[in-house]
Structures are given as structure tokens and as C-alpha cells.
Amino acid sequence: MTAVKINLGPMLNAYPDSLGGTLSDAVAFLQEKEVKGAFSSFYILPSLFNTDLDRGFSVIDYGINGVIAKEEDLEALQSMGIDLKLDFILNHLSVQSPQFQDLVEKGDASAYKDFFIDWNKFWEGCGDLDEEGVLVPRQEYIKDMFFRKPGLPVLVVEFADGTKRPYWNTFYQQVDVDENGKKHYLGQMDLNIKSPLVLDFYQQTLKALAGYGAKIVRLDAFAYAPKEVGAKNFLNDPGTWDFLQQITDMAQPYGVALLPEIHASYEEGTYKIIAQKGYMVYDFFLPGLVLDAFEQKSGEKLAAWANEILQSGMKTVNMLGCHDGIPVLDLKGLLPEERIQSLIDTLVKRGGFVKDLHGAKNVYYQVNATYYSALGEDDRRMLLARALQLFMPGKPQVWYLDLFAGKNDYAAMERAGAGGHKEINRTNLSKEAMAAALEKPVVQRQLELLKLRADCPVFQEGAAITVKAEGSILTMAWEKGGQIAALKADLADASFTLTVVDEATGKEVYSMKQ
């Protein structure tokens, strides 16, 4: 793809209502004297749009959700010099979307009759109908298929004329029945990427996101979108890459960089394919590697990954925590199996919850926990983890709860009920809680480091970066524009020294020690 220049400054990551209750409150937070200048980008999660399920990832339309955000908020961010990263959920739209509602109302007379994937039509001739009228494909056609949840990925929907049809539904669904026996549907309905109307919808959405101020568009669930009879229907090859090129061609006029989002083990090498095709890579390896480095008191694996990024020229967006769990599936092939399991056991002892892969037992995927709790709620480790992230190559993304040293929220999990484990790391903070947290040294010092990363001339594209590990000692350095920024950390006790030195004079222009 054509390269789009992205600033390497820190990027805040939050829901629009995470910091005070509305996006206006988040904008005000970014303007506080303690915070101003720490972030040059903001990844706002998709409840920014009109959505109805999965905390924003079931989009009704890409208009702004007026309850918690206004377009003036986005304009305010642009005026502050803060660009955006926004989600584009390629695989699906909500049942409540205008397109699906038109289909339910008009049936085959709808202009959107081919906008979504009629399950029975897709698999016609490949199986037999069950008692609910759902075509069950013969094993030969689905033996290699990747299932995101138990059972067939369908939602049977009743149309206005009383007929029922199953539609492809890879992710979440919810069916409620009112007192009159009428069914009400929620669900993320898969899009038919072979429909010209879907392709036009993609084009218009990319235009809208760029108009909001997006410089990075995260392509959520892109690997599920291309589908073929008999294929795995997750990361189909070459279908996935052909599809990604289509989206790239659409995005080019709007000057946005695309960040394909996918969880896959290191040993599969999917991240390499994405990088070789010129896309940014979401560094899902870093969170686990930093945790492992502390537990093993060794920076060897972390340094090896940093040097692989540098040697390959890979462009990354990295993180510690995020709205999902701490990735562990991704570490397969990067860490020995026994070390991954040991890390999982440690995180569980610290209050985390293991999310297994698509409901399968003993096939780990993520651990749901705040990063601060995963670190043992240790301020020294939290500050060093942030310093390590900021010295890694790539663009650092900062989950808001990590910044505030947020602890596991078990009450939120209980309120969410079954399947609500992700809420452990999604606490919405009140203005009072934020003000109190800004008094904490671990928060203040993180902000100090973030401002350094945002302002210091050495942290720029083209810097010479070196990373070395020897026992528990890890050293990282950036050199550019007559300055050297160096971090020397001891993973055994979380002590570190960070300095920025003017090369010409040898004068130290910044230092932090722990």
C-alpha cells in the first residue's frame, strides 16, 4: 500500500465515555495542565458511533452517537493537534442497521437483499435443512472451517411477512421476546463483500472516518469477511489479501493508514505477511513479553522481538493494556509453551480470568485483567513497563486505565453477568476519580514520560534504535538530531535510569531514575 506518514507520538485509547462520561469530558481531560502535550493521537473506540451491542462493535451506522459525543468534540481534538484512530468493522453491521431493517421489512423487494449473507443461499446444494429450516453443510464443506462460537454461525430472523431466514452471524447475537411474543433481535450480521452496495458502503465509511479526523483506521474483523464454500473462512488465502487490497485502494484518496487487526500466534507468521504488504502491524506480542520479562527477570525475549522489528523495518502500533484481554495466544512460538502457561497461571493468581479460544477448553486466547493488576499492582513495575513501551520501536498506544494504574473491577464483571469478563478492565472513571488519580506519583511520572516521548526530537521516524539484553539488565537507546535518549533497566527490581543527552555538549537535558 502507499505509505502514509504517521506521527510516532503517544496515542490515548479509551471509549468516548471512559473519562468523565462524555467525549467532551475526555477533551477537557486532555486540556488539563497535567496532561496537555502527553498525547498526539486518540484511539476512540466505536461506541463513538451509533451502536447497540458488544460495547460499540455492532454498528448501526457511522454517525456520531449524540448521547456521549458531538462533532464539535472531534473538531476540538483536531484544533489541539490530536489526530484520531477509528475503527472500521469490515465484517458486519447491526441487525438494527437501516440496511438490515429494510431487508426484514421488504424481503426480496429490498435493495439490500444481497447486502448480507443468506446462509441457506450461500450453502445451497451443500447440505440438508434441519427442523428450523437452516441448511446444515455436509462435513466435507466445513471440516476446515474456523468457528468463532459453538454451533453454526447463524441468526434466524423473522421477516415482516412471517417467513424466517437464517443469516450469517459470526459474532454476537441476542434474541429477546416481549410480553406479546414478538421477537426483538440484536446481532452483528456478516456483510456480503461481493455486493456492489457493500463496496459502496465501505467507500462512504472510509470517507466519513477521514472526515472525523482519522489518520489511522483499524480494520476490525477483516479476516472473517471473505468467504468461500469449503474454505476456512478466516484469513482465506488469497481472498483475504485481495480484499485488503480493495480496501486499501478505497482508502488511498483519504490519506489514512490502515491497521489490520488480527490475533494469530507468532509461529503462524501472519504479522510478517501484513508487514511485507506494507501495512502497520498491531504489536500484540509486547504486552505478554513485558510481563514475561518481569517474571523471568530477563529481557532476552523482549530484546529479540524489538530487534526483529528494527531489522525488518516493520511499522508497529504497540500497547500494554487495551479494551480486550492481554493477548497470550499470540505468544505461541515466541515464548516456550511452559513459560506461556506459567505466565497465565501468574496472571490468574493476580485476579485475571482466562478467555479460552472460541469456547474451547485448554486452548488459551487472552487473560482479562487490567495491566496494573497483571503486574501485581506494583507502581515500580507499572512505571518501568511504560518506559519500556515508550522506548520500543513504533507508535505507543496507552489504555486509559493503565495510565491511572487501574485495578481489576470485579464489581463491573458481576454487573455484566455471564460473559462479562472483559468489563474487568473497562471501568468508566468519574471526574472525581480522575482528579484523585492525577495526584498519584505513578500517574504523574507516566505523564512525564509520555510528554517526553511526544516532545523530545530524538523520538522521531528515522532514529537509530538499539536494544540489548544481558541477564536482568535491558538497555534501549534512540539517537537522532544530535540527541541520545537511553534507558537502562534492571528487570529484577524494576529500577531504571533514563537520560537524554545532547551529543555535541555531552550535557544531560533530561533524566528520570527509579
Coordinates of C-alpha atoms in Angstrom, one line a residue:
M1 CA 0.0 0.0 0.0
T2 CA 1.1 3.6 -0.4
A3 CA 2.9 4.8 2.7
V4 CA 1.0 7.3 4.8
K5 CA 3.2 9.3 7.2
I6 CA 2.1 8.7 10.8
N7 CA 3.4 10.7 13.8
L8 CA 5.1 8.4 16.4
G9 CA 3.7 10.3 19.4
P10 CA 1.8 8.6 22.1
M11 CA -1.9 7.7 21.5
L12 CA -4.5 7.6 24.2
N13 CA -7.0 4.8 23.9
A14 CA -10.5 4.9 25.5
Y15 CA -14.2 4.7 25.0
P16 CA -15.8 8.1 24.4
D17 CA -17.4 7.9 27.8
S18 CA -14.4 6.4 29.7
L19 CA -13.1 9.7 31.0
G20 CA -15.8 11.6 32.8
G21 CA -18.9 10.3 30.9
T22 CA -18.7 12.1 27.6
L23 CA -16.2 12.8 24.9
S24 CA -16.4 16.5 25.9
D25 CA -15.1 15.4 29.3
A26 CA -12.3 13.5 27.6
V27 CA -11.3 16.5 25.6
A28 CA -11.3 18.6 28.8
F29 CA -9.0 16.0 30.4
L30 CA -6.6 16.3 27.5
Q31 CA -6.5 20.0 28.0
E32 CA -5.6 19.8 31.8
K33 CA -2.2 21.2 32.5
E34 CA -1.0 17.9 33.9
V35 CA -2.0 16.1 30.7
K36 CA -1.6 18.6 27.9
G37 CA 1.1 17.6 25.5
A38 CA 1.3 14.0 26.5
F39 CA -0.7 12.7 23.6
S40 CA -0.7 13.4 19.8
S41 CA -3.3 10.9 18.9
F42 CA -6.5 9.4 20.3
Y43 CA -7.9 6.0 19.6
I44 CA -11.6 6.4 20.3
L45 CA -13.5 3.1 20.4
P46 CA -16.5 2.6 18.2
S47 CA -19.3 3.4 20.7
L48 CA -18.5 6.8 19.3
F49 CA -20.9 5.7 16.5
N50 CA -24.5 4.6 16.7
T51 CA -24.2 1.1 18.0
D52 CA -26.2 -1.4 20.0
L53 CA -24.1 -4.4 21.2
D54 CA -20.6 -5.6 22.0
R55 CA -19.7 -2.2 23.5
G56 CA -19.6 -0.5 20.1
F57 CA -18.5 -3.2 17.8
S58 CA -22.1 -3.8 16.5
V59 CA -22.5 -0.6 14.4
I60 CA -25.9 0.6 13.3
D61 CA -24.4 3.4 11.3
Y62 CA -21.2 5.5 11.4
G63 CA -22.9 8.7 12.5
I64 CA -21.8 10.2 15.8
N65 CA -23.6 8.9 18.9
G66 CA -25.0 12.2 20.2
V67 CA -25.7 10.9 23.7
I68 CA -22.0 10.8 24.5
A69 CA -20.2 12.7 21.8
K70 CA -20.5 15.6 19.4
E71 CA -18.8 16.5 16.2
E72 CA -17.6 19.7 17.9
D73 CA -15.6 17.4 20.2
L74 CA -13.8 15.9 17.2
E75 CA -13.1 19.4 15.9
A76 CA -11.7 20.4 19.3
L77 CA -9.3 17.5 19.2
Q78 CA -8.1 18.5 15.7
S79 CA -7.6 22.1 16.9
M80 CA -5.4 20.7 19.7
G81 CA -3.3 18.9 17.1
I82 CA -4.6 15.5 18.1
D83 CA -5.4 13.1 15.3
L84 CA -7.6 10.1 15.6
K85 CA -7.5 6.3 15.2
L86 CA -11.0 5.0 14.5
D87 CA -12.5 1.5 13.9
F88 CA -14.0 0.3 10.7
I89 CA -15.8 -3.1 11.3
L90 CA -15.5 -4.7 7.9
N91 CA -17.2 -8.0 8.6
H92 CA -20.5 -7.0 9.9
L93 CA -23.3 -4.4 10.7
S94 CA -26.0 -4.5 13.3
V95 CA -29.4 -6.1 12.8
Q96 CA -30.7 -2.6 13.6
S97 CA -28.8 -1.0 10.7
P98 CA -31.0 0.7 8.1
Q99 CA -29.9 -1.8 5.5
F100 CA -30.9 -4.9 7.5
Q101 CA -34.1 -3.4 8.7
D102 CA -35.1 -2.6 5.1
L103 CA -34.4 -6.2 4.2
V104 CA -36.5 -7.5 7.1
E105 CA -39.4 -5.2 6.1
K106 CA -39.3 -5.8 2.3
G107 CA -37.7 -9.2 1.8
D108 CA -36.6 -9.9 -1.8
A109 CA -38.0 -6.5 -2.8
S110 CA -35.4 -4.7 -0.7
A111 CA -32.5 -3.0 -2.5
Y112 CA -30.3 -4.7 0.2
K113 CA -31.4 -8.3 -0.4
D114 CA -27.8 -9.2 -1.2
F115 CA -26.1 -6.8 1.3
F116 CA -26.0 -9.6 3.9
I117 CA -25.3 -13.3 3.6
D118 CA -28.3 -15.5 3.3
W119 CA -26.9 -18.7 4.9
N120 CA -29.1 -21.1 3.0
K121 CA -28.4 -19.5 -0.3
F122 CA -24.6 -19.4 0.3
W123 CA -24.6 -23.2 1.1
E124 CA -27.2 -24.2 -1.5
G125 CA -26.6 -27.8 -2.7
C126 CA -24.0 -28.5 0.1
G127 CA -26.2 -30.0 2.8
D128 CA -29.7 -30.6 4.2
L129 CA -32.2 -28.4 6.1
D130 CA -32.7 -29.0 9.8
E131 CA -36.0 -28.7 11.7
E132 CA -35.6 -24.9 11.9
G133 CA -35.1 -24.6 8.1
V134 CA -31.3 -24.0 8.5
L135 CA -29.2 -25.7 5.9
V136 CA -26.5 -27.8 7.7
P137 CA -23.5 -28.1 5.4
R138 CA -22.0 -31.6 5.0
Q139 CA -18.8 -32.2 6.9
E140 CA -16.7 -32.2 3.7
Y141 CA -17.5 -28.5 3.2
I142 CA -17.0 -27.3 6.8
K143 CA -14.3 -29.7 8.1
D144 CA -11.7 -27.0 7.8
M145 CA -13.9 -24.0 8.7
F146 CA -12.9 -21.8 11.6
F147 CA -15.8 -21.3 14.1
R148 CA -15.8 -18.3 16.4
K149 CA -18.5 -19.8 18.6
P150 CA -20.2 -23.1 19.2
G151 CA -22.8 -24.2 16.6
L152 CA -23.4 -22.8 13.2
P153 CA -22.8 -19.0 12.9
V154 CA -26.4 -18.1 12.0
L155 CA -29.2 -15.9 13.3
V156 CA -32.6 -16.9 12.1
V157 CA -34.7 -13.8 11.6
E158 CA -38.4 -13.5 11.1
F159 CA -39.4 -11.2 8.2
A160 CA -42.4 -8.8 8.1
D161 CA -44.4 -11.3 6.1
G162 CA -43.8 -14.1 8.7
T163 CA -41.2 -16.0 6.8
K164 CA -37.9 -16.9 8.5
R165 CA -34.4 -16.9 7.1
P166 CA -31.0 -17.7 8.6
Y167 CA -28.3 -15.1 8.0
W168 CA -24.5 -15.5 8.6
N169 CA -23.7 -14.2 12.0
T170 CA -20.1 -14.9 13.0
F171 CA -20.0 -12.9 16.3
Y172 CA -22.6 -11.9 19.0
Q173 CA -26.3 -12.2 18.9
Q174 CA -29.2 -11.7 21.3
V175 CA -32.9 -12.5 20.8
D176 CA -35.4 -11.1 23.3
V177 CA -39.1 -11.9 23.4
D178 CA -41.6 -9.3 24.6
E179 CA -44.9 -10.0 26.5
N180 CA -46.7 -10.3 23.2
G181 CA -44.4 -13.0 22.0
K182 CA -42.7 -10.7 19.4
K183 CA -39.0 -11.3 18.9
H184 CA -36.5 -8.5 19.0
Y185 CA -33.1 -9.1 17.6
L186 CA -29.6 -7.8 18.2
G187 CA -26.7 -9.2 16.3
Q188 CA -23.7 -8.5 14.1
M189 CA -24.7 -9.6 10.7
D190 CA -22.0 -10.5 8.2
L191 CA -21.7 -8.5 5.1
N192 CA -21.6 -9.8 1.5
I193 CA -18.4 -8.3 0.2
K194 CA -19.3 -9.3 -3.3
S195 CA -22.3 -6.9 -3.3
P196 CA -21.6 -3.6 -5.1
L197 CA -23.7 -1.8 -2.5
V198 CA -21.4 -3.2 0.3
L199 CA -18.4 -1.9 -1.6
D200 CA -20.0 1.5 -1.9
F201 CA -20.8 1.4 1.8
Y202 CA -17.1 0.8 2.5
Q203 CA -16.1 3.7 0.4
Q204 CA -18.5 6.1 2.1
T205 CA -17.5 4.9 5.5
L206 CA -13.8 5.5 4.9
K207 CA -14.6 9.0 3.7
A208 CA -16.6 9.7 6.8
L209 CA -13.9 8.4 9.1
A210 CA -11.3 10.6 7.4
G211 CA -13.7 13.5 7.8
Y212 CA -13.8 12.9 11.5
G213 CA -10.0 13.3 11.7
A214 CA -8.9 9.7 11.4
K215 CA -5.2 9.3 10.4
I216 CA -5.3 5.6 11.3
V217 CA -8.2 3.3 10.5
R218 CA -8.2 0.0 12.4
L219 CA -9.7 -2.8 10.3
D220 CA -11.6 -4.9 12.8
A221 CA -12.5 -8.5 11.9
F222 CA -11.2 -8.0 8.3
A223 CA -10.0 -11.7 8.2
Y224 CA -13.6 -13.0 8.6
A225 CA -15.1 -11.0 5.7
P226 CA -14.0 -13.0 2.6
K227 CA -16.0 -16.3 2.5
E228 CA -16.0 -19.3 0.1
V229 CA -17.6 -22.7 0.2
G230 CA -15.2 -25.2 1.6
A231 CA -12.7 -22.6 2.8
K232 CA -11.5 -21.9 6.4
N233 CA -13.4 -18.6 6.2
F234 CA -10.9 -17.0 8.4
L235 CA -7.9 -15.5 6.8
N236 CA -8.6 -17.2 3.4
D237 CA -5.7 -17.1 1.1
P238 CA -5.6 -15.3 -1.3
G239 CA -9.1 -13.9 -0.7
T240 CA -8.2 -12.0 2.5
W241 CA -5.3 -10.3 0.8
D242 CA -7.2 -9.4 -2.3
F243 CA -10.0 -8.0 -0.2
L244 CA -7.5 -6.0 1.9
Q245 CA -6.1 -4.5 -1.4
Q246 CA -9.6 -3.4 -2.4
I247 CA -10.0 -1.6 0.9
T248 CA -6.5 0.0 0.5
D249 CA -7.4 1.3 -2.9
M250 CA -10.6 2.8 -1.5
A251 CA -8.7 4.4 1.4
Q252 CA -5.9 5.9 -0.7
P253 CA -7.7 9.2 -1.6
Y254 CA -8.4 10.0 2.1
G255 CA -4.8 9.8 3.3
V256 CA -5.4 7.3 6.1
A257 CA -3.1 4.5 7.2
L258 CA -4.8 1.1 7.6
L259 CA -4.1 -1.1 10.6
P260 CA -5.4 -4.6 10.0
E261 CA -6.4 -6.2 13.4
I262 CA -5.8 -9.9 13.8
H263 CA -4.8 -12.2 16.6
A264 CA -2.7 -15.1 15.4
S265 CA 0.2 -16.9 17.0
Y266 CA 3.8 -15.7 16.3
E267 CA 4.7 -19.1 14.8
E268 CA 2.0 -18.7 12.1
G269 CA 3.8 -15.6 10.8
T270 CA 0.7 -13.6 9.8
Y271 CA 2.2 -10.5 11.2
K272 CA 5.1 -10.8 8.7
I273 CA 2.7 -11.1 5.8
I274 CA 0.9 -7.9 6.9
A275 CA 4.2 -6.1 7.3
Q276 CA 5.6 -7.3 4.0
K277 CA 2.4 -6.0 2.2
G278 CA 3.2 -2.5 3.6
Y279 CA 0.6 -2.3 6.4
M280 CA 1.1 -1.3 10.0
V281 CA 1.3 -4.2 12.4
Y282 CA -0.6 -4.3 15.7
D283 CA 2.0 -5.4 18.2
F284 CA 0.0 -7.9 20.3
F285 CA 3.3 -9.5 21.4
L286 CA 4.5 -6.7 23.5
P287 CA 2.1 -6.9 26.5
G288 CA 3.0 -10.6 27.2
L289 CA 6.7 -10.1 26.6
V290 CA 6.9 -7.3 29.1
L291 CA 5.1 -9.3 31.7
D292 CA 7.3 -12.3 31.0
A293 CA 10.4 -10.2 31.2
F294 CA 9.5 -9.2 34.8
E295 CA 8.6 -12.7 35.8
Q296 CA 11.8 -14.2 34.3
K297 CA 14.0 -11.2 35.3
S298 CA 15.3 -11.3 31.8
G299 CA 14.9 -9.0 28.8
E300 CA 16.2 -11.5 26.3
K301 CA 12.9 -12.3 24.5
L302 CA 11.8 -8.7 24.6
A303 CA 15.1 -7.5 23.1
A304 CA 14.9 -10.2 20.4
W305 CA 11.4 -9.0 19.4
A306 CA 12.5 -5.3 19.3
N307 CA 15.4 -6.2 17.1
E308 CA 13.2 -8.2 14.8
I309 CA 11.0 -5.1 14.3
L310 CA 14.1 -3.0 13.6
Q311 CA 15.8 -5.4 11.3
S312 CA 12.7 -6.0 9.2
G313 CA 11.6 -2.3 9.0
M314 CA 8.2 -3.2 10.4
K315 CA 5.9 -0.3 11.3
T316 CA 4.0 -1.1 14.5
V317 CA 1.4 0.3 16.9
N318 CA 2.2 -1.2 20.3
M319 CA 0.3 -1.3 23.6
L320 CA 0.2 -2.8 27.1
G321 CA -3.5 -3.0 28.1
C322 CA -6.5 -2.5 25.8
H323 CA -10.3 -2.9 25.7
D324 CA -9.8 -6.6 25.2
G325 CA -7.7 -9.0 27.3
I326 CA -4.0 -9.4 27.5
P327 CA -3.0 -11.5 24.4
V328 CA -1.5 -14.9 25.1
L329 CA -2.3 -16.9 22.0
D330 CA -0.1 -14.5 20.1
L331 CA 3.0 -15.6 22.1
K332 CA 2.9 -19.2 20.8
G333 CA 6.3 -19.7 19.1
L334 CA 7.8 -16.6 20.6
L335 CA 8.0 -18.0 24.2
P336 CA 8.4 -21.6 25.2
E337 CA 5.0 -23.2 25.9
E338 CA 5.8 -23.8 29.6
R339 CA 6.6 -20.1 30.0
I340 CA 3.3 -19.1 28.5
Q341 CA 1.4 -21.4 30.8
S342 CA 3.4 -20.1 33.8
L343 CA 2.6 -16.5 32.8
I344 CA -1.1 -17.4 32.5
D345 CA -1.0 -19.1 36.0
T346 CA 0.6 -16.0 37.5
L347 CA -2.0 -13.6 36.0
V348 CA -4.8 -15.8 37.2
K349 CA -3.3 -15.7 40.7
R350 CA -3.4 -11.9 40.5
G351 CA -7.1 -12.0 39.7
G352 CA -7.2 -12.4 35.9
F353 CA -9.7 -14.5 34.0
V354 CA -8.6 -16.8 31.2
K355 CA -10.6 -16.5 28.0
D356 CA -10.4 -19.7 26.0
L357 CA -10.3 -19.7 22.2
H358 CA -13.9 -19.7 20.9
G359 CA -15.2 -21.6 23.9
A360 CA -12.7 -24.5 23.6
K361 CA -11.3 -25.6 26.9
N362 CA -7.5 -25.6 27.4
V363 CA -6.9 -23.5 24.3
Y364 CA -5.9 -20.2 25.7
Y365 CA -6.6 -16.9 24.0
Q366 CA -6.5 -13.9 26.3
V367 CA -6.3 -13.1 30.0
N368 CA -8.8 -10.5 31.1
A369 CA -7.2 -8.2 33.7
T370 CA -6.0 -4.6 34.0
Y371 CA -2.4 -4.3 33.2
Y372 CA -1.6 -2.8 36.6
S373 CA -3.2 -5.8 38.3
A374 CA -1.4 -8.1 35.9
L375 CA 1.9 -6.5 37.1
G376 CA 0.9 -7.3 40.7
E377 CA -0.4 -3.8 41.3
D378 CA 3.2 -2.6 41.6
D379 CA 3.9 1.1 40.9
R380 CA 7.5 0.5 40.1
R381 CA 6.7 -2.2 37.5
M382 CA 4.0 -0.1 36.0
L383 CA 6.3 2.9 35.5
L384 CA 9.1 0.7 34.1
A385 CA 6.6 -1.1 31.8
R386 CA 5.6 2.3 30.4
A387 CA 9.2 3.3 29.9
L388 CA 9.9 0.1 28.1
Q389 CA 6.9 0.6 25.8
L390 CA 7.9 4.2 25.0
F391 CA 11.4 3.0 24.0
M392 CA 10.1 0.3 21.8
P393 CA 10.1 1.0 18.0
G394 CA 6.6 2.0 16.8
K395 CA 3.8 4.2 17.9
P396 CA 2.8 3.7 21.6
Q397 CA -0.9 3.3 22.4
V398 CA -2.0 3.9 26.0
W399 CA -5.1 2.3 27.6
Y400 CA -6.6 5.0 29.9
L401 CA -6.9 2.6 32.9
D402 CA -3.2 1.7 32.6
L403 CA -2.4 5.5 32.8
F404 CA -4.4 5.7 36.0
A405 CA -3.0 2.4 37.4
G406 CA -6.5 0.9 37.4
K407 CA -7.2 -2.2 39.4
N408 CA -9.3 -5.2 38.3
D409 CA -13.0 -4.2 38.5
Y410 CA -14.8 -7.3 39.8
A411 CA -18.0 -5.5 40.6
A412 CA -18.3 -4.5 36.9
M413 CA -17.8 -8.1 35.9
E414 CA -20.6 -9.2 38.2
R415 CA -23.0 -6.5 36.9
A416 CA -22.3 -7.6 33.3
G417 CA -23.3 -11.2 34.2
A418 CA -22.3 -14.3 32.1
G419 CA -19.6 -13.4 29.5
G420 CA -18.9 -10.1 31.2
H421 CA -15.3 -10.8 32.0
K422 CA -14.0 -8.0 29.7
E423 CA -15.6 -5.4 32.0
I424 CA -12.8 -6.1 34.5
N425 CA -10.7 -3.6 32.5
R426 CA -13.3 -1.1 31.2
T427 CA -14.2 1.0 34.3
N428 CA -15.7 4.4 33.4
L429 CA -13.9 6.9 35.5
S430 CA -15.7 9.9 37.1
K431 CA -14.2 13.3 37.0
E432 CA -13.5 13.0 40.8
A433 CA -11.7 9.7 40.3
M434 CA -9.6 11.1 37.6
A435 CA -8.7 14.2 39.7
A436 CA -7.7 11.9 42.6
A437 CA -5.6 9.7 40.4
L438 CA -3.7 12.6 39.0
E439 CA -2.3 13.1 42.5
K440 CA -0.6 9.7 42.4
P441 CA 3.1 9.7 41.7
V442 CA 2.8 6.6 39.3
V443 CA 0.3 8.6 37.2
Q444 CA 2.3 11.8 37.3
R445 CA 5.5 10.1 36.3
Q446 CA 3.8 8.2 33.4
L447 CA 2.5 11.5 32.1
E448 CA 6.0 13.0 32.4
L449 CA 7.4 10.1 30.3
L450 CA 4.6 10.5 27.8
K451 CA 5.3 14.2 27.4
L452 CA 9.0 13.4 26.8
R453 CA 8.1 10.8 24.2
A454 CA 5.8 13.3 22.5
D455 CA 8.1 16.3 22.6
C456 CA 11.7 15.1 22.5
P457 CA 13.2 15.4 19.0
V458 CA 15.0 12.1 19.3
F459 CA 11.8 10.1 19.2
Q460 CA 11.2 10.5 15.5
E461 CA 11.0 8.5 12.3
G462 CA 14.5 7.5 11.2
A463 CA 16.1 7.4 14.7
A464 CA 18.8 4.9 15.2
I465 CA 17.4 2.5 17.8
T466 CA 19.4 -0.1 19.7
V467 CA 18.2 -2.7 22.2
K468 CA 20.4 -5.1 24.2
A469 CA 19.8 -7.6 27.0
E470 CA 22.2 -9.1 29.4
G471 CA 20.8 -11.1 32.3
S472 CA 18.3 -8.9 34.1
I473 CA 19.7 -5.7 32.5
L474 CA 18.0 -4.3 29.4
T475 CA 19.3 -1.2 27.6
M476 CA 17.4 0.7 24.9
A477 CA 18.5 3.8 23.1
W478 CA 17.3 6.2 20.4
E479 CA 19.7 8.5 18.6
K480 CA 18.7 11.3 16.2
G481 CA 19.0 15.1 15.7
G482 CA 22.1 15.4 17.9
Q483 CA 20.5 13.7 20.9
I484 CA 20.7 10.3 22.6
A485 CA 17.8 9.0 24.7
A486 CA 18.9 6.0 26.8
L487 CA 17.0 3.6 29.1
K488 CA 18.9 1.2 31.4
A489 CA 16.6 -1.1 33.3
D490 CA 17.0 -3.9 35.8
L491 CA 14.1 -6.2 35.5
A492 CA 14.9 -8.0 38.7
D493 CA 13.9 -5.0 40.9
A494 CA 12.2 -2.6 38.4
S495 CA 14.9 0.0 38.8
F496 CA 15.9 2.1 35.8
T497 CA 17.8 5.2 34.7
L498 CA 16.5 7.2 31.8
T499 CA 18.6 10.1 30.3
V500 CA 18.5 12.3 27.3
V501 CA 21.9 13.7 26.4
D502 CA 23.0 16.4 23.9
E503 CA 25.7 14.8 21.8
A504 CA 27.5 18.0 20.9
T505 CA 27.9 19.2 24.5
G506 CA 27.5 15.9 26.4
K507 CA 25.0 17.8 28.6
E508 CA 22.2 15.9 30.1
V509 CA 18.9 17.6 29.2
Y510 CA 16.6 15.1 30.9
S511 CA 16.8 12.4 33.5
M512 CA 14.5 10.1 35.5
K513 CA 15.5 7.4 37.9
Q514 CA 13.7 4.7 39.9

